[in-house]
GROMACS .gro file of C-alpha atoms in nm:
model
  216
    1MET     CA    1  -0.116   1.229   1.760
    2GLN     CA    2   0.180   1.144   1.978
    3SER     CA    3   0.104   1.004   2.320
    4PRO     CA    4   0.128   1.274   2.588
    5SER     CA    5   0.443   1.258   2.799
    6PRO     CA    6   0.411   1.100   3.144
    7LEU     CA    7   0.359   1.347   3.424
    8PRO     CA    8   0.626   1.392   3.695
    9ARG     CA    9   0.622   1.121   3.961
   10GLY     CA   10   0.550   1.204   4.321
   11ARG     CA   11   0.425   1.539   4.445
   12HIS     CA   12   0.367   1.814   4.192
   13ARG     CA   13   0.151   2.123   4.163
   14LEU     CA   14  -0.029   2.037   3.844
   15PRO     CA   15  -0.406   2.098   3.861
   16PHE     CA   16  -0.613   1.784   3.906
   17GLN     CA   17  -0.793   1.839   3.575
   18VAL     CA   18  -0.459   1.856   3.390
   19VAL     CA   19  -0.360   1.521   3.540
   20VAL     CA   20  -0.693   1.362   3.449
   21GLU     CA   21  -0.679   1.491   3.091
   22ASN     CA   22  -0.321   1.374   3.046
   23GLN     CA   23  -0.413   1.026   3.163
   24ARG     CA   24  -0.714   1.010   2.936
   25ARG     CA   25  -0.513   1.127   2.634
   26ARG     CA   26  -0.249   0.862   2.705
   27LEU     CA   27  -0.517   0.593   2.725
   28ILE     CA   28  -0.671   0.703   2.396
   29ALA     CA   29  -0.332   0.702   2.222
   30GLY     CA   30  -0.244   0.373   2.391
   31VAL     CA   31  -0.558   0.190   2.288
   32ALA     CA   32  -0.498   0.285   1.925
   33ARG     CA   33  -0.153   0.126   1.941
   34ALA     CA   34  -0.283  -0.177   2.126
   35VAL     CA   35  -0.562  -0.242   1.873
   36ALA     CA   36  -0.311  -0.212   1.588
   37GLU     CA   37  -0.084  -0.466   1.758
   38GLN     CA   38  -0.338  -0.710   1.899
   39GLY     CA   39  -0.660  -0.665   1.703
   40TYR     CA   40  -0.981  -0.584   1.886
   41ALA     CA   41  -1.088  -0.943   1.951
   42GLU     CA   42  -0.764  -1.024   2.137
   43LEU     CA   43  -0.734  -0.685   2.306
   44THR     CA   44  -0.726  -0.678   2.686
   45VAL     CA   45  -0.713  -0.398   2.942
   46LYS     CA   46  -0.358  -0.512   3.019
   47HIS     CA   47  -0.257  -0.441   2.660
   48VAL     CA   48  -0.407  -0.093   2.681
   49ILE     CA   49  -0.247   0.011   3.011
   50GLU     CA   50   0.092  -0.119   2.899
   51ALA     CA   51   0.071   0.078   2.576
   52ALA     CA   52  -0.049   0.389   2.760
   53GLY     CA   53   0.193   0.360   3.051
   54VAL     CA   54  -0.076   0.401   3.318
   55SER     CA   55  -0.204   0.187   3.602
   56ARG     CA   56  -0.506  -0.040   3.595
   57THR     CA   57  -0.661   0.188   3.858
   58THR     CA   58  -0.622   0.484   3.623
   59PHE     CA   59  -0.782   0.288   3.340
   60TYR     CA   60  -1.091   0.203   3.544
   61ALA     CA   61  -1.114   0.560   3.672
   62ASN     CA   62  -1.169   0.664   3.308
   63PHE     CA   63  -1.342   0.368   3.141
   64ASP     CA   64  -1.557   0.072   3.242
   65ASN     CA   65  -1.399  -0.172   2.999
   66LYS     CA   66  -1.202  -0.202   2.677
   67ARG     CA   67  -1.509  -0.129   2.464
   68ASP     CA   68  -1.568   0.205   2.635
   69CYS     CA   69  -1.204   0.298   2.582
   70VAL     CA   70  -1.214   0.207   2.212
   71LEU     CA   71  -1.542   0.395   2.163
   72ALA     CA   72  -1.393   0.707   2.322
   73ALA     CA   73  -1.077   0.675   2.114
   74HIS     CA   74  -1.274   0.629   1.793
   75GLN     CA   75  -1.487   0.937   1.866
   76ASP     CA   76  -1.178   1.142   1.947
   77VAL     CA   77  -1.002   1.043   1.624
   78PHE     CA   78  -1.318   1.098   1.420
   79GLU     CA   79  -1.366   1.451   1.555
   80ARG     CA   80  -1.003   1.548   1.496
   81LEU     CA   81  -1.003   1.412   1.142
   82LEU     CA   82  -1.334   1.582   1.064
   83ALA     CA   83  -1.192   1.915   1.180
   84LEU     CA   84  -0.887   1.863   0.956
   85LEU     CA   85  -1.104   1.783   0.653
   86LEU     CA   86  -1.322   2.090   0.706
   87ARG     CA   87  -1.015   2.314   0.733
   88ALA     CA   88  -0.874   2.159   0.415
   89CYS     CA   89  -1.201   2.224   0.231
   90ALA     CA   90  -1.198   2.586   0.345
   91THR     CA   91  -0.869   2.647   0.161
   92GLU     CA   92  -1.029   2.578  -0.181
   93ARG     CA   93  -1.314   2.742  -0.369
   94ASP     CA   94  -1.427   2.479  -0.618
   95TRP     CA   95  -1.575   2.149  -0.504
   96PRO     CA   96  -1.340   1.913  -0.693
   97GLN     CA   97  -1.041   2.090  -0.537
   98LYS     CA   98  -1.209   2.070  -0.197
   99ALA     CA   99  -1.240   1.694  -0.237
  100ARG     CA  100  -0.877   1.666  -0.343
  101ALA     CA  101  -0.761   1.878  -0.049
  102SER     CA  102  -0.965   1.664   0.191
  103ILE     CA  103  -0.806   1.344   0.064
  104ALA     CA  104  -0.461   1.503   0.096
  105ALA     CA  105  -0.546   1.596   0.456
  106LEU     CA  106  -0.662   1.239   0.523
  107PHE     CA  107  -0.333   1.099   0.393
  108ALA     CA  108  -0.129   1.347   0.596
  109PHE     CA  109  -0.322   1.240   0.907
  110ALA     CA  110  -0.273   0.873   0.823
  111ALA     CA  111   0.100   0.924   0.779
  112GLU     CA  112   0.124   1.095   1.117
  113ALA     CA  113  -0.107   0.864   1.310
  114PRO     CA  114  -0.162   0.535   1.122
  115ASP     CA  115  -0.279   0.344   1.430
  116GLU     CA  116  -0.545   0.605   1.500
  117VAL     CA  117  -0.668   0.603   1.141
  118ARG     CA  118  -0.718   0.227   1.168
  119LEU     CA  119  -0.959   0.296   1.453
  120LEU     CA  120  -1.189   0.457   1.196
  121THR     CA  121  -1.217   0.142   0.985
  122LEU     CA  122  -1.464  -0.142   1.018
  123ASP     CA  123  -1.191  -0.385   0.921
  124ALA     CA  124  -1.026  -0.330   1.260
  125LEU     CA  125  -1.337  -0.318   1.479
  126ALA     CA  126  -1.618  -0.513   1.312
  127THR     CA  127  -1.610  -0.793   1.571
  128ASP     CA  128  -1.794  -0.572   1.822
  129LEU     CA  129  -2.143  -0.470   1.708
  130THR     CA  130  -2.162  -0.160   1.929
  131ILE     CA  131  -1.832  -0.025   1.799
  132ALA     CA  132  -1.919  -0.126   1.442
  133ARG     CA  133  -2.236   0.084   1.463
  134GLN     CA  134  -2.034   0.387   1.574
  135VAL     CA  135  -1.791   0.337   1.286
  136VAL     CA  136  -2.084   0.313   1.044
  137ASP     CA  137  -2.231   0.634   1.187
  138SER     CA  138  -1.904   0.822   1.143
  139ASN     CA  139  -1.872   0.694   0.787
  140ALA     CA  140  -2.227   0.816   0.722
  141HIS     CA  141  -2.119   1.161   0.839
  142PHE     CA  142  -1.826   1.161   0.595
  143ALA     CA  143  -2.060   1.038   0.320
  144ALA     CA  144  -2.300   1.327   0.388
  145LEU     CA  145  -2.014   1.573   0.341
  146LEU     CA  146  -1.919   1.407   0.013
  147ARG     CA  147  -2.280   1.415  -0.104
  148ASP     CA  148  -2.248   1.792  -0.133
  149GLY     CA  149  -2.066   1.724  -0.460
  150ARG     CA  150  -2.401   1.646  -0.625
  151ARG     CA  151  -2.487   2.017  -0.616
  152HIS     CA  152  -2.185   2.101  -0.829
  153THR     CA  153  -2.241   1.870  -1.124
  154PRO     CA  154  -2.526   1.803  -1.366
  155LEU     CA  155  -2.462   1.433  -1.305
  156GLY     CA  156  -2.572   1.459  -0.942
  157ASP     CA  157  -2.938   1.364  -0.980
  158ALA     CA  158  -2.849   1.059  -1.186
  159LEU     CA  159  -2.613   0.908  -0.930
  160PRO     CA  160  -2.729   0.602  -0.730
  161ASP     CA  161  -2.829   0.678  -0.371
  162LEU     CA  162  -2.550   0.455  -0.242
  163THR     CA  163  -2.271   0.641  -0.427
  164GLU     CA  164  -2.125   0.828  -0.130
  165GLU     CA  165  -2.163   0.536   0.109
  166ALA     CA  166  -1.982   0.313  -0.139
  167LEU     CA  167  -1.701   0.565  -0.193
  168ILE     CA  168  -1.639   0.617   0.179
  169GLY     CA  169  -1.651   0.243   0.237
  170ALA     CA  170  -1.398   0.189  -0.041
  171ILE     CA  171  -1.160   0.451   0.095
  172SER     CA  172  -1.187   0.306   0.446
  173SER     CA  173  -1.123  -0.049   0.328
  174ILE     CA  174  -0.830   0.052   0.105
  175LEU     CA  175  -0.667   0.253   0.383
  176ALA     CA  176  -0.709  -0.030   0.632
  177GLY     CA  177  -0.563  -0.283   0.391
  178ARG     CA  178  -0.259  -0.075   0.300
  179LEU     CA  179  -0.186   0.016   0.662
  180LEU     CA  180  -0.213  -0.349   0.761
  181GLU     CA  181   0.015  -0.467   0.483
  182GLY     CA  182   0.280  -0.197   0.468
  183GLY     CA  183   0.216   0.067   0.730
  184VAL     CA  184   0.259   0.424   0.614
  185GLU     CA  185   0.475   0.307   0.321
  186GLY     CA  186   0.173   0.120   0.186
  187LEU     CA  187  -0.003   0.450   0.125
  188ALA     CA  188   0.258   0.581  -0.117
  189GLY     CA  189   0.105   0.678  -0.451
  190LEU     CA  190  -0.255   0.609  -0.350
  191GLY     CA  191  -0.360   0.973  -0.314
  192PRO     CA  192  -0.411   1.063  -0.681
  193GLU     CA  193  -0.588   0.733  -0.749
  194LEU     CA  194  -0.833   0.790  -0.466
  195VAL     CA  195  -0.894   1.147  -0.579
  196GLN     CA  196  -0.980   1.016  -0.926
  197LEU     CA  197  -1.198   0.741  -0.779
  198VAL     CA  198  -1.396   0.989  -0.568
  199LEU     CA  199  -1.438   1.255  -0.836
  200THR     CA  200  -1.522   1.034  -1.136
  201PRO     CA  201  -1.894   0.983  -1.051
  202TYR     CA  202  -1.940   1.359  -1.016
  203VAL     CA  203  -1.728   1.520  -1.288
  204GLY     CA  204  -1.649   1.236  -1.527
  205THR     CA  205  -1.333   1.039  -1.599
  206GLU     CA  206  -1.133   1.304  -1.785
  207GLU     CA  207  -1.192   1.590  -1.540
  208ALA     CA  208  -1.134   1.362  -1.243
  209ALA     CA  209  -0.800   1.251  -1.390
  210ARG     CA  210  -0.702   1.614  -1.456
  211VAL     CA  211  -0.779   1.730  -1.100
  212ALA     CA  212  -0.602   1.426  -0.954
  213ALA     CA  213  -0.292   1.485  -1.166
  214ALA     CA  214  -0.284   1.854  -1.074
  215GLY     CA  215  -0.257   1.765  -0.708
  216ALA     CA  216   0.002   1.490  -0.750
   0.00000   0.00000   0.00000
């Protein structure tokens, strides 16, 4: 998501709610950039308002502190990504193809908004327990969606209970590492491998490789 453009200076006829929403969207986009540049532990409100291009007064009119801003940004990114994944799933009929389409949607989102995707990873935010819990909760939601794959394979009942949690954790960690090391370029070529990684426990190695290759 690109940061919303600044509103006109001085007097204007924009409704108050439009102004408030624009400021909040800029803060959410700004905190994602600031976390990517500074890391959460070193992040300050000054970093956020400079990245967002708003005043300190505007910041405190929307959030109590940097934690509240990061929590709001994380929730916003999570909800937008979830909506994208659900739309991607709706374009396919069979579960393996749904999983592949979801991973493709994730990578498209990461390419467009890498800083925001990093807000979904524990690697970026684990130093704050409150935020870490919210990240864990969102990952649990993604894992619950993935768990639906058990209904589409005879292998489902035999899978360990931690399968989906482990897969989501692996994807999150891999994405965070590649974005940290090489930005968007670091994601090149990972899609098919992650598709195969996710599908293998459910449909076996050969079928997972076939579905991954078909989407490459």
